[in-house]
Amino acid sequence: MSSALIFPVGHYLGANHPGEQHIVRIGWQQYELNAGDELAVWALAHGVPGAGDAPWTRSSADAVARAGGIADAAAVIDTLLSRDLLVEIEPGTADALEFARSCRIRSLLVGSGEHPSAPGRYGLGAVPANPTARVDGFSYELWTWGHACDSLWQTCEYVARAGAGAGTDEVNAEPTLDRVLPAVQLLLANGAAYLDESRDN
């Protein structure tokens, strides 16, 4: 079974009435998804809140989509991959580095900081007493600062540099990327972020 992670790309903007096309924005471009299987599979590729720490893969999205009645989910995934609305990445590869350089994370929701009754867990959502999601400290830091960076790779470099200590210029950010990718999936699954193209594109 493949260990490649799946990521949806783009910011959902809603339906284009009176038609039945739904709009996803990546950078300055808008892309259409039909109101049936394409939209559903793209949404499921974000992951399922509360599904645990298991990596979200193509097979995960396919299984959930088929359980929801989308018999040709695999074909829909192929179509979305060909349009770059989904990206499949094997951690630790050159493709993972290219992915990190070509996209950036954009934050959604609002933060409420560390939850008083759950040390080490941080709230995301408009109501501090009942947040949409509670995430670990690393994911919260990614949510807090990642959107200020030009790319996901730049985020990794800053995180690696901060971990190395003051005065360190040269860092190896590749191990950090292996840690960032699952955190990105957690934020996507909880509607706390989306992936956009990098500022260099």
PDB file of C-alpha atoms in Angstrom:
ATOM      1  CA  MET A   1       0.000   0.000   0.000  1.00  0.00           C
ATOM      2  CA  SER A   2       1.302   3.440  -0.929  1.00  0.00           C
ATOM      3  CA  SER A   3       2.458   5.727   1.882  1.00  0.00           C
ATOM      4  CA  ALA A   4       1.919   8.825  -0.283  1.00  0.00           C
ATOM      5  CA  LEU A   5      -0.131  11.548   1.346  1.00  0.00           C
ATOM      6  CA  ILE A   6      -2.948  13.273  -0.510  1.00  0.00           C
ATOM      7  CA  PHE A   7      -3.569  17.020  -0.348  1.00  0.00           C
ATOM      8  CA  PRO A   8      -6.362  19.126  -1.825  1.00  0.00           C
ATOM      9  CA  VAL A   9      -5.223  22.451  -3.242  1.00  0.00           C
ATOM     10  CA  GLY A  10      -7.285  25.612  -3.368  1.00  0.00           C
ATOM     11  CA  HIS A  11      -9.789  27.760  -1.514  1.00  0.00           C
ATOM     12  CA  TYR A  12     -13.459  26.887  -1.927  1.00  0.00           C
ATOM     13  CA  LEU A  13     -15.503  29.943  -2.961  1.00  0.00           C
ATOM     14  CA  GLY A  14     -18.966  28.424  -3.264  1.00  0.00           C
ATOM     15  CA  ALA A  15     -21.416  27.706  -6.051  1.00  0.00           C
ATOM     16  CA  ASN A  16     -21.636  29.577  -9.332  1.00  0.00           C
ATOM     17  CA  HIS A  17     -25.385  30.081  -9.737  1.00  0.00           C
ATOM     18  CA  PRO A  18     -27.551  29.504 -11.726  1.00  0.00           C
ATOM     19  CA  GLY A  19     -25.328  26.657 -12.885  1.00  0.00           C
ATOM     20  CA  GLU A  20     -24.194  23.790 -10.746  1.00  0.00           C
ATOM     21  CA  GLN A  21     -20.468  24.459 -10.867  1.00  0.00           C
ATOM     22  CA  HIS A  22     -18.532  25.081  -7.673  1.00  0.00           C
ATOM     23  CA  ILE A  23     -15.514  27.361  -7.652  1.00  0.00           C
ATOM     24  CA  VAL A  24     -12.084  26.690  -6.172  1.00  0.00           C
ATOM     25  CA  ARG A  25      -9.430  29.416  -6.335  1.00  0.00           C
ATOM     26  CA  ILE A  26      -5.708  28.720  -6.615  1.00  0.00           C
ATOM     27  CA  GLY A  27      -3.679  31.912  -6.822  1.00  0.00           C
ATOM     28  CA  TRP A  28      -5.396  34.157  -9.368  1.00  0.00           C
ATOM     29  CA  GLN A  29      -7.067  31.283 -11.199  1.00  0.00           C
ATOM     30  CA  GLN A  30     -10.507  29.831 -10.609  1.00  0.00           C
ATOM     31  CA  TYR A  31     -11.371  26.197 -11.273  1.00  0.00           C
ATOM     32  CA  GLU A  32     -14.774  24.575 -11.589  1.00  0.00           C
ATOM     33  CA  LEU A  33     -15.918  21.388  -9.886  1.00  0.00           C
ATOM     34  CA  ASN A  34     -19.250  19.803 -10.699  1.00  0.00           C
ATOM     35  CA  ALA A  35     -21.783  19.701  -7.895  1.00  0.00           C
ATOM     36  CA  GLY A  36     -21.713  15.920  -7.775  1.00  0.00           C
ATOM     37  CA  ASP A  37     -18.772  13.623  -7.350  1.00  0.00           C
ATOM     38  CA  GLU A  38     -15.955  16.112  -8.088  1.00  0.00           C
ATOM     39  CA  LEU A  39     -16.902  18.474  -5.261  1.00  0.00           C
ATOM     40  CA  ALA A  40     -17.538  15.610  -2.840  1.00  0.00           C
ATOM     41  CA  VAL A  41     -14.225  13.863  -3.534  1.00  0.00           C
ATOM     42  CA  TRP A  42     -12.246  17.128  -3.404  1.00  0.00           C
ATOM     43  CA  ALA A  43     -13.866  17.879  -0.025  1.00  0.00           C
ATOM     44  CA  LEU A  44     -13.181  14.352   1.290  1.00  0.00           C
ATOM     45  CA  ALA A  45      -9.540  14.671   0.259  1.00  0.00           C
ATOM     46  CA  HIS A  46      -9.190  17.213   3.080  1.00  0.00           C
ATOM     47  CA  GLY A  47      -9.565  14.398   5.586  1.00  0.00           C
ATOM     48  CA  VAL A  48     -12.104  13.739   8.313  1.00  0.00           C
ATOM     49  CA  PRO A  49     -11.965  15.685  11.600  1.00  0.00           C
ATOM     50  CA  GLY A  50     -11.314  13.413  14.543  1.00  0.00           C
ATOM     51  CA  ALA A  51     -10.053  10.561  12.353  1.00  0.00           C
ATOM     52  CA  GLY A  52      -6.914  10.284  14.475  1.00  0.00           C
ATOM     53  CA  ASP A  53      -3.258  10.555  13.571  1.00  0.00           C
ATOM     54  CA  ALA A  54      -3.280   8.137  10.634  1.00  0.00           C
ATOM     55  CA  PRO A  55      -1.912   9.719   7.439  1.00  0.00           C
ATOM     56  CA  TRP A  56      -4.614  10.696   4.938  1.00  0.00           C
ATOM     57  CA  THR A  57      -3.894   8.905   1.690  1.00  0.00           C
ATOM     58  CA  ARG A  58      -5.530   8.263  -1.649  1.00  0.00           C
ATOM     59  CA  SER A  59      -6.841   4.943  -0.346  1.00  0.00           C
ATOM     60  CA  SER A  60      -8.309   6.704   2.714  1.00  0.00           C
ATOM     61  CA  ALA A  61     -10.168   9.243   0.578  1.00  0.00           C
ATOM     62  CA  ASP A  62     -11.263   6.546  -1.881  1.00  0.00           C
ATOM     63  CA  ALA A  63     -12.639   4.319   0.884  1.00  0.00           C
ATOM     64  CA  VAL A  64     -14.613   7.130   2.522  1.00  0.00           C
ATOM     65  CA  ALA A  65     -15.953   8.305  -0.851  1.00  0.00           C
ATOM     66  CA  ARG A  66     -17.066   4.791  -1.842  1.00  0.00           C
ATOM     67  CA  ALA A  67     -18.694   4.320   1.578  1.00  0.00           C
ATOM     68  CA  GLY A  68     -20.589   7.538   0.839  1.00  0.00           C
ATOM     69  CA  GLY A  69     -21.932   6.156  -2.427  1.00  0.00           C
ATOM     70  CA  ILE A  70     -19.364   7.407  -4.954  1.00  0.00           C
ATOM     71  CA  ALA A  71     -18.690   4.211  -6.876  1.00  0.00           C
ATOM     72  CA  ASP A  72     -16.167   5.744  -9.300  1.00  0.00           C
ATOM     73  CA  ALA A  73     -14.203   7.643  -6.647  1.00  0.00           C
ATOM     74  CA  ALA A  74     -10.876   6.360  -7.993  1.00  0.00           C
ATOM     75  CA  ALA A  75     -11.580   7.833 -11.439  1.00  0.00           C
ATOM     76  CA  VAL A  76     -12.627  11.155  -9.911  1.00  0.00           C
ATOM     77  CA  ILE A  77      -9.401  11.249  -7.875  1.00  0.00           C
ATOM     78  CA  ASP A  78      -7.427  10.643 -11.072  1.00  0.00           C
ATOM     79  CA  THR A  79      -9.218  13.549 -12.762  1.00  0.00           C
ATOM     80  CA  LEU A  80      -8.580  15.919  -9.860  1.00  0.00           C
ATOM     81  CA  LEU A  81      -4.923  14.868  -9.712  1.00  0.00           C
ATOM     82  CA  SER A  82      -4.549  15.608 -13.425  1.00  0.00           C
ATOM     83  CA  ARG A  83      -5.950  19.108 -12.835  1.00  0.00           C
ATOM     84  CA  ASP A  84      -3.625  19.720  -9.833  1.00  0.00           C
ATOM     85  CA  LEU A  85      -6.636  20.192  -7.556  1.00  0.00           C
ATOM     86  CA  LEU A  86      -5.314  17.179  -5.665  1.00  0.00           C
ATOM     87  CA  VAL A  87      -1.650  16.382  -5.144  1.00  0.00           C
ATOM     88  CA  GLU A  88      -0.219  13.063  -3.999  1.00  0.00           C
ATOM     89  CA  ILE A  89       3.140  13.292  -2.244  1.00  0.00           C
ATOM     90  CA  GLU A  90       5.519  10.641  -0.943  1.00  0.00           C
ATOM     91  CA  PRO A  91       7.347  12.116   2.092  1.00  0.00           C
ATOM     92  CA  GLY A  92      11.126  12.182   1.874  1.00  0.00           C
ATOM     93  CA  THR A  93      11.275  12.471  -1.910  1.00  0.00           C
ATOM     94  CA  ALA A  94      12.265  15.156  -4.406  1.00  0.00           C
ATOM     95  CA  ASP A  95       8.569  15.504  -5.266  1.00  0.00           C
ATOM     96  CA  ALA A  96       7.852  16.403  -1.636  1.00  0.00           C
ATOM     97  CA  LEU A  97      10.458  19.172  -1.794  1.00  0.00           C
ATOM     98  CA  GLU A  98       9.001  20.490  -5.054  1.00  0.00           C
ATOM     99  CA  PHE A  99       5.519  20.428  -3.522  1.00  0.00           C
ATOM    100  CA  ALA A 100       6.746  22.417  -0.508  1.00  0.00           C
ATOM    101  CA  ARG A 101       8.366  24.998  -2.782  1.00  0.00           C
ATOM    102  CA  SER A 102       5.318  25.357  -5.020  1.00  0.00           C
ATOM    103  CA  CYS A 103       2.614  25.876  -2.411  1.00  0.00           C
ATOM    104  CA  ARG A 104       1.980  27.709   0.831  1.00  0.00           C
ATOM    105  CA  ILE A 105      -0.455  27.312   3.682  1.00  0.00           C
ATOM    106  CA  ARG A 106      -3.147  29.921   4.277  1.00  0.00           C
ATOM    107  CA  SER A 107      -4.833  30.103   7.675  1.00  0.00           C
ATOM    108  CA  LEU A 108      -8.594  30.024   8.255  1.00  0.00           C
ATOM    109  CA  LEU A 109     -10.628  30.341  11.498  1.00  0.00           C
ATOM    110  CA  VAL A 110      -9.389  32.293  14.518  1.00  0.00           C
ATOM    111  CA  GLY A 111      -7.170  31.133  17.342  1.00  0.00           C
ATOM    112  CA  SER A 112      -8.031  30.988  21.026  1.00  0.00           C
ATOM    113  CA  GLY A 113      -4.656  29.869  22.375  1.00  0.00           C
ATOM    114  CA  GLU A 114      -3.965  27.057  24.801  1.00  0.00           C
ATOM    115  CA  HIS A 115      -7.080  25.531  26.272  1.00  0.00           C
ATOM    116  CA  PRO A 116      -7.117  25.945  30.092  1.00  0.00           C
ATOM    117  CA  SER A 117      -8.478  22.454  30.734  1.00  0.00           C
ATOM    118  CA  ALA A 118      -6.279  20.748  28.129  1.00  0.00           C
ATOM    119  CA  PRO A 119      -2.614  21.775  28.474  1.00  0.00           C
ATOM    120  CA  GLY A 120      -0.724  21.447  25.227  1.00  0.00           C
ATOM    121  CA  ARG A 121      -3.880  21.660  23.125  1.00  0.00           C
ATOM    122  CA  TYR A 122      -4.742  24.864  21.269  1.00  0.00           C
ATOM    123  CA  GLY A 123      -8.153  25.995  20.110  1.00  0.00           C
ATOM    124  CA  LEU A 124      -9.107  27.067  16.601  1.00  0.00           C
ATOM    125  CA  GLY A 125     -12.542  28.539  16.034  1.00  0.00           C
ATOM    126  CA  ALA A 126     -14.683  31.544  16.834  1.00  0.00           C
ATOM    127  CA  VAL A 127     -15.930  30.314  20.222  1.00  0.00           C
ATOM    128  CA  PRO A 128     -13.040  29.753  22.668  1.00  0.00           C
ATOM    129  CA  ALA A 129     -15.150  27.618  24.994  1.00  0.00           C
ATOM    130  CA  ASN A 130     -16.141  25.321  22.120  1.00  0.00           C
ATOM    131  CA  PRO A 131     -13.467  25.525  19.421  1.00  0.00           C
ATOM    132  CA  THR A 132     -13.887  23.945  16.008  1.00  0.00           C
ATOM    133  CA  ALA A 133     -10.638  22.066  16.577  1.00  0.00           C
ATOM    134  CA  ARG A 134      -8.030  21.480  19.247  1.00  0.00           C
ATOM    135  CA  VAL A 135      -4.570  20.880  17.882  1.00  0.00           C
ATOM    136  CA  ASP A 136      -1.103  20.259  19.262  1.00  0.00           C
ATOM    137  CA  GLY A 137       1.392  23.064  19.768  1.00  0.00           C
ATOM    138  CA  PHE A 138       3.384  22.375  16.597  1.00  0.00           C
ATOM    139  CA  SER A 139       0.278  22.490  14.403  1.00  0.00           C
ATOM    140  CA  TYR A 140      -0.830  25.662  16.139  1.00  0.00           C
ATOM    141  CA  GLU A 141       2.521  27.311  15.431  1.00  0.00           C
ATOM    142  CA  LEU A 142       2.245  26.248  11.792  1.00  0.00           C
ATOM    143  CA  TRP A 143      -1.257  27.733  11.685  1.00  0.00           C
ATOM    144  CA  THR A 144      -0.028  30.927  13.374  1.00  0.00           C
ATOM    145  CA  TRP A 145       3.019  31.642  11.224  1.00  0.00           C
ATOM    146  CA  GLY A 146       2.871  29.515   8.092  1.00  0.00           C
ATOM    147  CA  HIS A 147       0.618  31.904   6.159  1.00  0.00           C
ATOM    148  CA  ALA A 148       3.201  34.693   6.562  1.00  0.00           C
ATOM    149  CA  CYS A 149       5.739  32.705   4.526  1.00  0.00           C
ATOM    150  CA  ASP A 150       6.106  32.657   0.745  1.00  0.00           C
ATOM    151  CA  SER A 151       6.014  28.873   0.549  1.00  0.00           C
ATOM    152  CA  LEU A 152       5.644  25.788   2.695  1.00  0.00           C
ATOM    153  CA  TRP A 153       9.357  25.207   2.201  1.00  0.00           C
ATOM    154  CA  GLN A 154      10.187  28.639   3.601  1.00  0.00           C
ATOM    155  CA  THR A 155       8.033  27.768   6.596  1.00  0.00           C
ATOM    156  CA  CYS A 156      10.104  24.607   7.082  1.00  0.00           C
ATOM    157  CA  GLU A 157      13.325  26.602   6.873  1.00  0.00           C
ATOM    158  CA  TYR A 158      12.148  29.068   9.525  1.00  0.00           C
ATOM    159  CA  VAL A 159      11.001  26.265  11.830  1.00  0.00           C
ATOM    160  CA  ALA A 160      14.306  24.412  11.390  1.00  0.00           C
ATOM    161  CA  ARG A 161      16.288  27.588  12.023  1.00  0.00           C
ATOM    162  CA  ALA A 162      14.292  28.359  15.171  1.00  0.00           C
ATOM    163  CA  GLY A 163      14.935  24.828  16.432  1.00  0.00           C
ATOM    164  CA  ALA A 164      18.660  25.121  15.732  1.00  0.00           C
ATOM    165  CA  GLY A 165      19.013  28.220  17.891  1.00  0.00           C
ATOM    166  CA  ALA A 166      20.114  31.808  17.433  1.00  0.00           C
ATOM    167  CA  GLY A 167      22.890  32.583  15.005  1.00  0.00           C
ATOM    168  CA  THR A 168      22.340  29.511  12.858  1.00  0.00           C
ATOM    169  CA  ASP A 169      22.048  30.355   9.160  1.00  0.00           C
ATOM    170  CA  GLU A 170      22.530  27.014   7.441  1.00  0.00           C
ATOM    171  CA  VAL A 171      19.931  24.396   8.367  1.00  0.00           C
ATOM    172  CA  ASN A 172      18.639  21.157   6.909  1.00  0.00           C
ATOM    173  CA  ALA A 173      14.893  21.707   6.635  1.00  0.00           C
ATOM    174  CA  GLU A 174      14.038  18.337   5.053  1.00  0.00           C
ATOM    175  CA  PRO A 175      13.357  16.569   8.397  1.00  0.00           C
ATOM    176  CA  THR A 176      11.103  19.489   9.309  1.00  0.00           C
ATOM    177  CA  LEU A 177       9.071  18.958   6.138  1.00  0.00           C
ATOM    178  CA  ASP A 178       8.391  15.377   7.228  1.00  0.00           C
ATOM    179  CA  ARG A 179       6.904  16.837  10.404  1.00  0.00           C
ATOM    180  CA  VAL A 180       5.049  19.667   8.674  1.00  0.00           C
ATOM    181  CA  LEU A 181       3.155  17.530   6.147  1.00  0.00           C
ATOM    182  CA  PRO A 182       1.049  15.637   8.741  1.00  0.00           C
ATOM    183  CA  ALA A 183       0.385  18.926  10.557  1.00  0.00           C
ATOM    184  CA  VAL A 184      -0.869  20.431   7.299  1.00  0.00           C
ATOM    185  CA  GLN A 185      -3.217  17.469   6.910  1.00  0.00           C
ATOM    186  CA  LEU A 186      -4.551  18.009  10.439  1.00  0.00           C
ATOM    187  CA  LEU A 187      -5.274  21.685   9.747  1.00  0.00           C
ATOM    188  CA  LEU A 188      -6.920  20.907   6.404  1.00  0.00           C
ATOM    189  CA  ALA A 189      -9.140  18.230   7.946  1.00  0.00           C
ATOM    190  CA  ASN A 190     -10.422  20.700  10.534  1.00  0.00           C
ATOM    191  CA  GLY A 191     -11.070  23.525   8.070  1.00  0.00           C
ATOM    192  CA  ALA A 192      -8.348  25.604   9.727  1.00  0.00           C
ATOM    193  CA  ALA A 193      -6.267  26.175   6.596  1.00  0.00           C
ATOM    194  CA  TYR A 194      -6.051  25.636   2.863  1.00  0.00           C
ATOM    195  CA  LEU A 195      -3.204  25.224   0.405  1.00  0.00           C
ATOM    196  CA  ASP A 196      -2.530  27.899  -2.210  1.00  0.00           C
ATOM    197  CA  GLU A 197       0.251  28.356  -4.741  1.00  0.00           C
ATOM    198  CA  SER A 198       3.456  29.888  -3.429  1.00  0.00           C
ATOM    199  CA  ARG A 199       4.141  33.582  -3.878  1.00  0.00           C
ATOM    200  CA  ASP A 200       6.901  32.677  -6.332  1.00  0.00           C
ATOM    201  CA  ASN A 201       4.426  31.145  -8.812  1.00  0.00           C
TER     202      ASN A 201
END
